Short mmCIF file of C-alpha atoms in Angstrom, two decimals:
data_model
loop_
_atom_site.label_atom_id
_atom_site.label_comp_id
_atom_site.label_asym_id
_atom_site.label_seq_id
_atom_site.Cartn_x
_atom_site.Cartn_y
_atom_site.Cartn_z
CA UNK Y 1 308.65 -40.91 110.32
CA UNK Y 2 310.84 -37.80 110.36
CA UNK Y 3 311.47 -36.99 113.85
CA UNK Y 4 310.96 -32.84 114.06
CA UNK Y 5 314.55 -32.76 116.11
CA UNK Y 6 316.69 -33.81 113.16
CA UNK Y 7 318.51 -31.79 110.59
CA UNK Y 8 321.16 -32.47 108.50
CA UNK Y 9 320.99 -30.49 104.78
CA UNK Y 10 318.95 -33.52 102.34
CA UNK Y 11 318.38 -35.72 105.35
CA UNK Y 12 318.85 -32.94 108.36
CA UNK Y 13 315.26 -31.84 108.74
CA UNK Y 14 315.89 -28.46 111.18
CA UNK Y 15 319.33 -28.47 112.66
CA UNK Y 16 319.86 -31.94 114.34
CA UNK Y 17 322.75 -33.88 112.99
CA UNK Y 18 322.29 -36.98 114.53
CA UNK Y 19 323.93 -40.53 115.26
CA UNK Y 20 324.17 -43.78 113.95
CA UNK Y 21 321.76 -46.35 113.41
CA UNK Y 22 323.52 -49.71 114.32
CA UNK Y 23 322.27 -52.98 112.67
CA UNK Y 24 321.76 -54.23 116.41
CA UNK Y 25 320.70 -52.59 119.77
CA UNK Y 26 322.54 -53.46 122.57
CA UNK Y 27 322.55 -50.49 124.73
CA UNK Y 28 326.06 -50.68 126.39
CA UNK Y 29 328.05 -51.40 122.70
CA UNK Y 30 331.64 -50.05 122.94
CA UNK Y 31 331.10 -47.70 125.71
CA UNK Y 32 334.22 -48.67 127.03
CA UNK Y 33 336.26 -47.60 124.47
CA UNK Y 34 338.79 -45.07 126.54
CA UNK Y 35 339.22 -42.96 122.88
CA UNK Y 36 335.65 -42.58 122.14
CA UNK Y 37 333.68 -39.40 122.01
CA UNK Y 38 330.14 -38.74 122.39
CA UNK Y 39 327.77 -36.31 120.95
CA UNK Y 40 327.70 -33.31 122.86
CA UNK Y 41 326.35 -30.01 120.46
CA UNK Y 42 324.90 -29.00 117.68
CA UNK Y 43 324.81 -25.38 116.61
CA UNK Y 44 323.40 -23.46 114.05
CA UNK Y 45 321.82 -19.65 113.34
CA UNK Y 46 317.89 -21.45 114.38
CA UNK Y 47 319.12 -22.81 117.90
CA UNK Y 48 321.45 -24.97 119.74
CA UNK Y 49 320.52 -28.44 120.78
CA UNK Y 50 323.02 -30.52 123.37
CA UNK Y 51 323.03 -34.45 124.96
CA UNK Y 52 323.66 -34.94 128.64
CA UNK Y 53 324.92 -38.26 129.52
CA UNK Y 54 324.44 -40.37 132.46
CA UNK Y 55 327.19 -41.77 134.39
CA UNK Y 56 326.86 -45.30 132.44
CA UNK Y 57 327.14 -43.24 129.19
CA UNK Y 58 323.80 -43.97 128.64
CA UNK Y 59 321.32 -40.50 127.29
CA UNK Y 60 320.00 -38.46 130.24
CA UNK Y 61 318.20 -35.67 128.72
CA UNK Y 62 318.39 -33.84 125.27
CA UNK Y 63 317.48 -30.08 124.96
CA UNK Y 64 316.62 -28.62 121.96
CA UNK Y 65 316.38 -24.35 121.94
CA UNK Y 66 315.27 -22.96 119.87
CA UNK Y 67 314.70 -19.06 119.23
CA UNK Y 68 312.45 -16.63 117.38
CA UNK Y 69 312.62 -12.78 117.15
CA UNK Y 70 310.29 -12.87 120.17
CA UNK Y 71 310.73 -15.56 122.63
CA UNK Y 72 312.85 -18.77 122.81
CA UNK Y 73 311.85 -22.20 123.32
CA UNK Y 74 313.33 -25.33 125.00
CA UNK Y 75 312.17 -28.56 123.22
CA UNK Y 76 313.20 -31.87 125.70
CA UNK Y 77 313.42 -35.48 125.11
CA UNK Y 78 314.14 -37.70 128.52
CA UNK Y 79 314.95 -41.34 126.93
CA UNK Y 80 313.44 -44.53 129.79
CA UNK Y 81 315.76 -47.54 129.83
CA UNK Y 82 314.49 -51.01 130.54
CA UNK Y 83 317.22 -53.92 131.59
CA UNK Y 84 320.29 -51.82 130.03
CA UNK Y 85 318.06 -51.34 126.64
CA UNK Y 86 316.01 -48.15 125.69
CA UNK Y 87 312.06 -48.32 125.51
CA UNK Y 88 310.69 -44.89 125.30
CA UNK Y 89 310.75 -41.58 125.16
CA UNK Y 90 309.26 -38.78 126.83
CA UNK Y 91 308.95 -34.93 125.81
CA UNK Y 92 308.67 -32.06 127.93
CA UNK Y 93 309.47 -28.20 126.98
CA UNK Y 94 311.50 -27.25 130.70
CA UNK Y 95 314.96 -28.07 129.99
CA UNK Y 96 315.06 -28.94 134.09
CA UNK Y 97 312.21 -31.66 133.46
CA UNK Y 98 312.30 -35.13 135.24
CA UNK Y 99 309.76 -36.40 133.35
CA UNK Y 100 307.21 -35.45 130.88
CA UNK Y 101 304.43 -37.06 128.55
CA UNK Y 102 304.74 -40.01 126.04
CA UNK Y 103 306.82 -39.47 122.53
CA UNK Y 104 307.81 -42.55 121.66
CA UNK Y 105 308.17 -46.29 122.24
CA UNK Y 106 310.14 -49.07 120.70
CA UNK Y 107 309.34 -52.44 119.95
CA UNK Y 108 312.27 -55.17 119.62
CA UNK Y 109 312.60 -58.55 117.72
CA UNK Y 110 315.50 -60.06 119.77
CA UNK Y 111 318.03 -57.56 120.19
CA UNK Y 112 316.41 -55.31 117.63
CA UNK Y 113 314.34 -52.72 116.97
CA UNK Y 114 311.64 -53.44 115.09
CA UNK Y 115 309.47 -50.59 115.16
CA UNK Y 116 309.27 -47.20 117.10
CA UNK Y 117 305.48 -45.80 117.45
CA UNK Y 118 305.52 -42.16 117.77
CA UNK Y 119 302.80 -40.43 120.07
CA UNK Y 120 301.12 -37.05 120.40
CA UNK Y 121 298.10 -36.70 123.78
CA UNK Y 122 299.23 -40.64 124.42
CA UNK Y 123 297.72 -41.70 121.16
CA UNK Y 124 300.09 -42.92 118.06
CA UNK Y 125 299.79 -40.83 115.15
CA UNK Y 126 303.10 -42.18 113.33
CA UNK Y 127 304.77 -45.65 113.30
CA UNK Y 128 308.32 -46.96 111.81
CA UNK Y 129 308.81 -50.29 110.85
CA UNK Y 130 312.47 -51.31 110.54
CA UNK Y 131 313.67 -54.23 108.03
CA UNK Y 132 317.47 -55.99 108.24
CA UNK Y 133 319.27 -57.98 105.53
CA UNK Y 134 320.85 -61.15 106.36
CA UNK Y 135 324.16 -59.31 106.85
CA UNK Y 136 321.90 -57.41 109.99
CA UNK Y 137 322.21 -54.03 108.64
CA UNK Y 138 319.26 -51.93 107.78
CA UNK Y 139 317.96 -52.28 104.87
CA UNK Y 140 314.35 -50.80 104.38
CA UNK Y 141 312.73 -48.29 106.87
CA UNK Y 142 308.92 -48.01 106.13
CA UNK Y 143 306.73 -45.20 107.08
CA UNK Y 144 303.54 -44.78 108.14
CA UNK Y 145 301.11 -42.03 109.07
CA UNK Y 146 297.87 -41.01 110.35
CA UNK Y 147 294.91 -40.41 107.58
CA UNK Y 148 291.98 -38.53 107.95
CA UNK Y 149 290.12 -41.70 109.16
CA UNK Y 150 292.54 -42.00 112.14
CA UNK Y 151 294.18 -45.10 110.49
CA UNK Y 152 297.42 -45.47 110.07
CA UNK Y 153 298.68 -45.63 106.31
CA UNK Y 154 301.68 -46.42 104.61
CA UNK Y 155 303.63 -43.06 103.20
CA UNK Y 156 307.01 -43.88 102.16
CA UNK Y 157 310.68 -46.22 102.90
CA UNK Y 158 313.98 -45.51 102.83
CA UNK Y 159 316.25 -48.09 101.28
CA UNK Y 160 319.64 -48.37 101.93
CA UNK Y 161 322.96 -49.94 100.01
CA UNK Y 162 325.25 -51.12 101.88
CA UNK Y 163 329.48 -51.93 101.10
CA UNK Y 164 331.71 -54.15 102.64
CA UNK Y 165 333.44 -51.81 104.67
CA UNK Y 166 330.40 -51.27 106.81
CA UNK Y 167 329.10 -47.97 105.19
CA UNK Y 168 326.02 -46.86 103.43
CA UNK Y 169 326.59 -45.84 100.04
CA UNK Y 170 323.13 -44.59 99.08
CA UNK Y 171 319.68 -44.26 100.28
CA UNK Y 172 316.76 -43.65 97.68
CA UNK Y 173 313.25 -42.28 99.15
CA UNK Y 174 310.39 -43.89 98.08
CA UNK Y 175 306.73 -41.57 98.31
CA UNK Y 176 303.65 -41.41 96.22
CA UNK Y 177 303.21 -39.39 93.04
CA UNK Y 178 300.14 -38.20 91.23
CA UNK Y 179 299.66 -41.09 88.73
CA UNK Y 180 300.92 -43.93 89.95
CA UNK Y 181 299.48 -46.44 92.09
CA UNK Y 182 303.02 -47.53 93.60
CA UNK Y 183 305.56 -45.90 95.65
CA UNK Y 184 308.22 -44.95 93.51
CA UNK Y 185 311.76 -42.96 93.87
CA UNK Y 186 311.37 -39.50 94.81
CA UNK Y 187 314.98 -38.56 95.68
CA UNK Y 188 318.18 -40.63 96.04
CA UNK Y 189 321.11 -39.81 98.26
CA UNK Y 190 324.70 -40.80 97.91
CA UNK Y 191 327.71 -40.86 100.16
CA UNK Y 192 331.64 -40.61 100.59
CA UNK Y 193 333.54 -41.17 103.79
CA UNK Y 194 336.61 -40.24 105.64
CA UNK Y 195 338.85 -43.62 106.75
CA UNK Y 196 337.97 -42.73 110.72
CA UNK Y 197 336.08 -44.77 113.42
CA UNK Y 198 332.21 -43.04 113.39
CA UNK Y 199 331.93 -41.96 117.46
CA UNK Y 200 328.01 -42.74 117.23
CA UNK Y 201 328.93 -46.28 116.65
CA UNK Y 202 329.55 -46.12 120.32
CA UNK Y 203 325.96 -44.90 121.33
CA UNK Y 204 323.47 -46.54 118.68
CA UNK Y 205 320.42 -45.61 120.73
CA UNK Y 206 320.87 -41.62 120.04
CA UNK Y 207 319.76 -42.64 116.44
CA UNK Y 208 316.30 -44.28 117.31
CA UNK Y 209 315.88 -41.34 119.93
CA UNK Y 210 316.64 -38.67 116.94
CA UNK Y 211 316.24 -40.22 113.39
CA UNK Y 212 317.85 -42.69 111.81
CA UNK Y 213 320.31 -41.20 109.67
CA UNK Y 214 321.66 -43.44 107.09
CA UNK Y 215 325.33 -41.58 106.94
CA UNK Y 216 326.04 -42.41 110.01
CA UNK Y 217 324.92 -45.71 110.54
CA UNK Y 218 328.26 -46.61 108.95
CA UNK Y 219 331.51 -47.39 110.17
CA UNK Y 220 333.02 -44.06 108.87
CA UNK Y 221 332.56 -40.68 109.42
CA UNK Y 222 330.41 -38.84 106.28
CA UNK Y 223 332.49 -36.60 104.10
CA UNK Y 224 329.67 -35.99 101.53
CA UNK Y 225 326.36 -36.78 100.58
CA UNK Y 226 325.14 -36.17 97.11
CA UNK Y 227 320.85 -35.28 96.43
CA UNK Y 228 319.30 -36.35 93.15
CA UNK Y 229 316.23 -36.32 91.80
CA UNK Y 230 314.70 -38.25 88.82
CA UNK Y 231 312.78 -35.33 88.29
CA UNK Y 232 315.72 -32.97 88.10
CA UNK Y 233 319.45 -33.08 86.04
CA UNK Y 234 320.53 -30.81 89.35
CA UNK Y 235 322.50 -32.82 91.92
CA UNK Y 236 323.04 -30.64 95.46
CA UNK Y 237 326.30 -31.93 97.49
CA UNK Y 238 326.88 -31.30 101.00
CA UNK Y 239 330.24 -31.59 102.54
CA UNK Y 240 331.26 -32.30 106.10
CA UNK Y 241 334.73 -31.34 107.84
CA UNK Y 242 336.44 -32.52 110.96
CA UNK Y 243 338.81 -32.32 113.42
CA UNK Y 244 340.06 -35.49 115.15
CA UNK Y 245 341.11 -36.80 118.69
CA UNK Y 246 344.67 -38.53 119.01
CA UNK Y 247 342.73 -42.02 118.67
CA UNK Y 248 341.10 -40.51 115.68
CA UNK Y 249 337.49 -39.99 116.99
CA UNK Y 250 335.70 -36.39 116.03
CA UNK Y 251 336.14 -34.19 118.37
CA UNK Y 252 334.46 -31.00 116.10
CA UNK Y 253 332.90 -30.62 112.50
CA UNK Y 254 331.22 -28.76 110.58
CA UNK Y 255 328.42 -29.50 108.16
CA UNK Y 256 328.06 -27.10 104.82
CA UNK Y 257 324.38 -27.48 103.13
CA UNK Y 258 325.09 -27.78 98.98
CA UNK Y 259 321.26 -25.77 99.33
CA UNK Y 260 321.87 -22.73 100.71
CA UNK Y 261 325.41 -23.03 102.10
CA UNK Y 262 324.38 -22.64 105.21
CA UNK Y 263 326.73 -24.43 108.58
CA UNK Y 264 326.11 -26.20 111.40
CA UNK Y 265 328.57 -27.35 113.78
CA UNK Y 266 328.87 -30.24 116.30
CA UNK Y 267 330.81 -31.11 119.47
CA UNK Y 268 331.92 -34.76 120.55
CA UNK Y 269 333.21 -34.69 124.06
CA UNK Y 270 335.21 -37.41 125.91
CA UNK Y 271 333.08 -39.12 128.81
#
């Protein structure tokens, strides 16, 4: 399920950029790192969307704004932690909310995720059902949606390759097409990576509370990432650029869409 707060050109959706997906949950994972940084903005011409942090560097509240010609609007998601782990989310449009109605909750198998069930009036219209390989890295995300009936269907998985360095080298989207009773490849996307420790490594809960984004499930920070299509000889690249902490975290970059070359720029800060 594409979570409406993400965006990253062929896998940002609006103008989230978003963090890692970790092959296991624990929700305290390298928080002590004194040279880490932690997502703090994300800017673009449609809004602005920034993380507050707890005192435990765990996620307090995220505020989406966004802004039309005539008004602007706050969108707000307050994670719920369980024993040190996250279970839920909640969604409320007053940035200065304390709590607000159900958006999603996440089901584990040991320490992981197994699925996240995604809710709109307290009923699920969406689920997410998260495979591993032996390795324990992602390796199929499956999707599935609401039909007419009420029922929930399968739509589509992700795939992802993996290389020994810890990175994801390509993820290919699977969907339905007119004329075929199977799910087959409707867009592939590769990536290239800097040689730099990824920051969101440090916080792999921000991913399930976004959207898994493949680029930065890996150990290294994304320097490209490549769309194709079997439907199309055209291949759209997106490039990202950074600028880096003495212990060679982000601290800024700045994401160029191959599309329409349009930017959006993010802020790590230093908790």
């Amino acid at each position: 399920m594409l979570n409406k707060y993400l965006a990253q050109g062929a896998t940002f959706v609006m103008l989230m950029a978003t963090a890692a997906l970790t092959s296991s949950f624990r929700a305290h994972t390298g928080k002590d790192n004194p040279g880490g940084t932690y997502l703090h903005k994300i800017s673009s011409p449609a809004g602005q969307t920034t993380v507050e942090y707890n005192a435990d560097k765990t996620i307090r509240k995220i505020v989406q704004q966004r802004k039309t010609e005539n008004a602007a609007y706050n969108d707000v998601q307050l994670p719920v932690y369980e024993n040190g782990r996250l279970v839920k989310t909640l969604f409320a449009d007053d940035a200065q909310a304390a709590t607000g109605d159900l958006n999603a909750a996440f089901t584990y198998e040991g320490d992981r995720i197994s699925s996240i069930s995604y809710y709109r009036n307290n009923a699920v219209y969406a689920c997410d059902s998260l495979v591993y390989n032996d390795a324990g890295k992602l390796a199929v995300r499956r999707q599935f949606t609401q039909n007419a009936a009420g029922l929930l269907v399968s739509s589509g998985y992700q795939q992802y390759t993996w290389d020994q360095e810890g990175n994801v080298t390509q993820m290919d989207n699977y969907g339905k097409q007119p004329g075929y009773s199977r799910f087959v490849v409707t867009s592939s996307i590769s990536y290239t990576y800097d040689k730099r420790q990824n920051p969101q490594q440090l916080l792999p809960e921000l991913a399930y509370i976004l959207d898994p984004n493949p680029a930065n499930m890996s150990a290294h920070n994304v320097l490209t990432e490549s769309l194709s299509s079997p439907h199309s000889s055209r291949v759209i690249t997106s490039t990202y650029t950074y600028a880096y902490n003495a212990d060679k975290f982000p601290v800024r970059a700045t994401f160029t869409s191959g599309l329409d070359a349009g930017t959006v720029k993010l802020e790590w800060v230093k908790l």
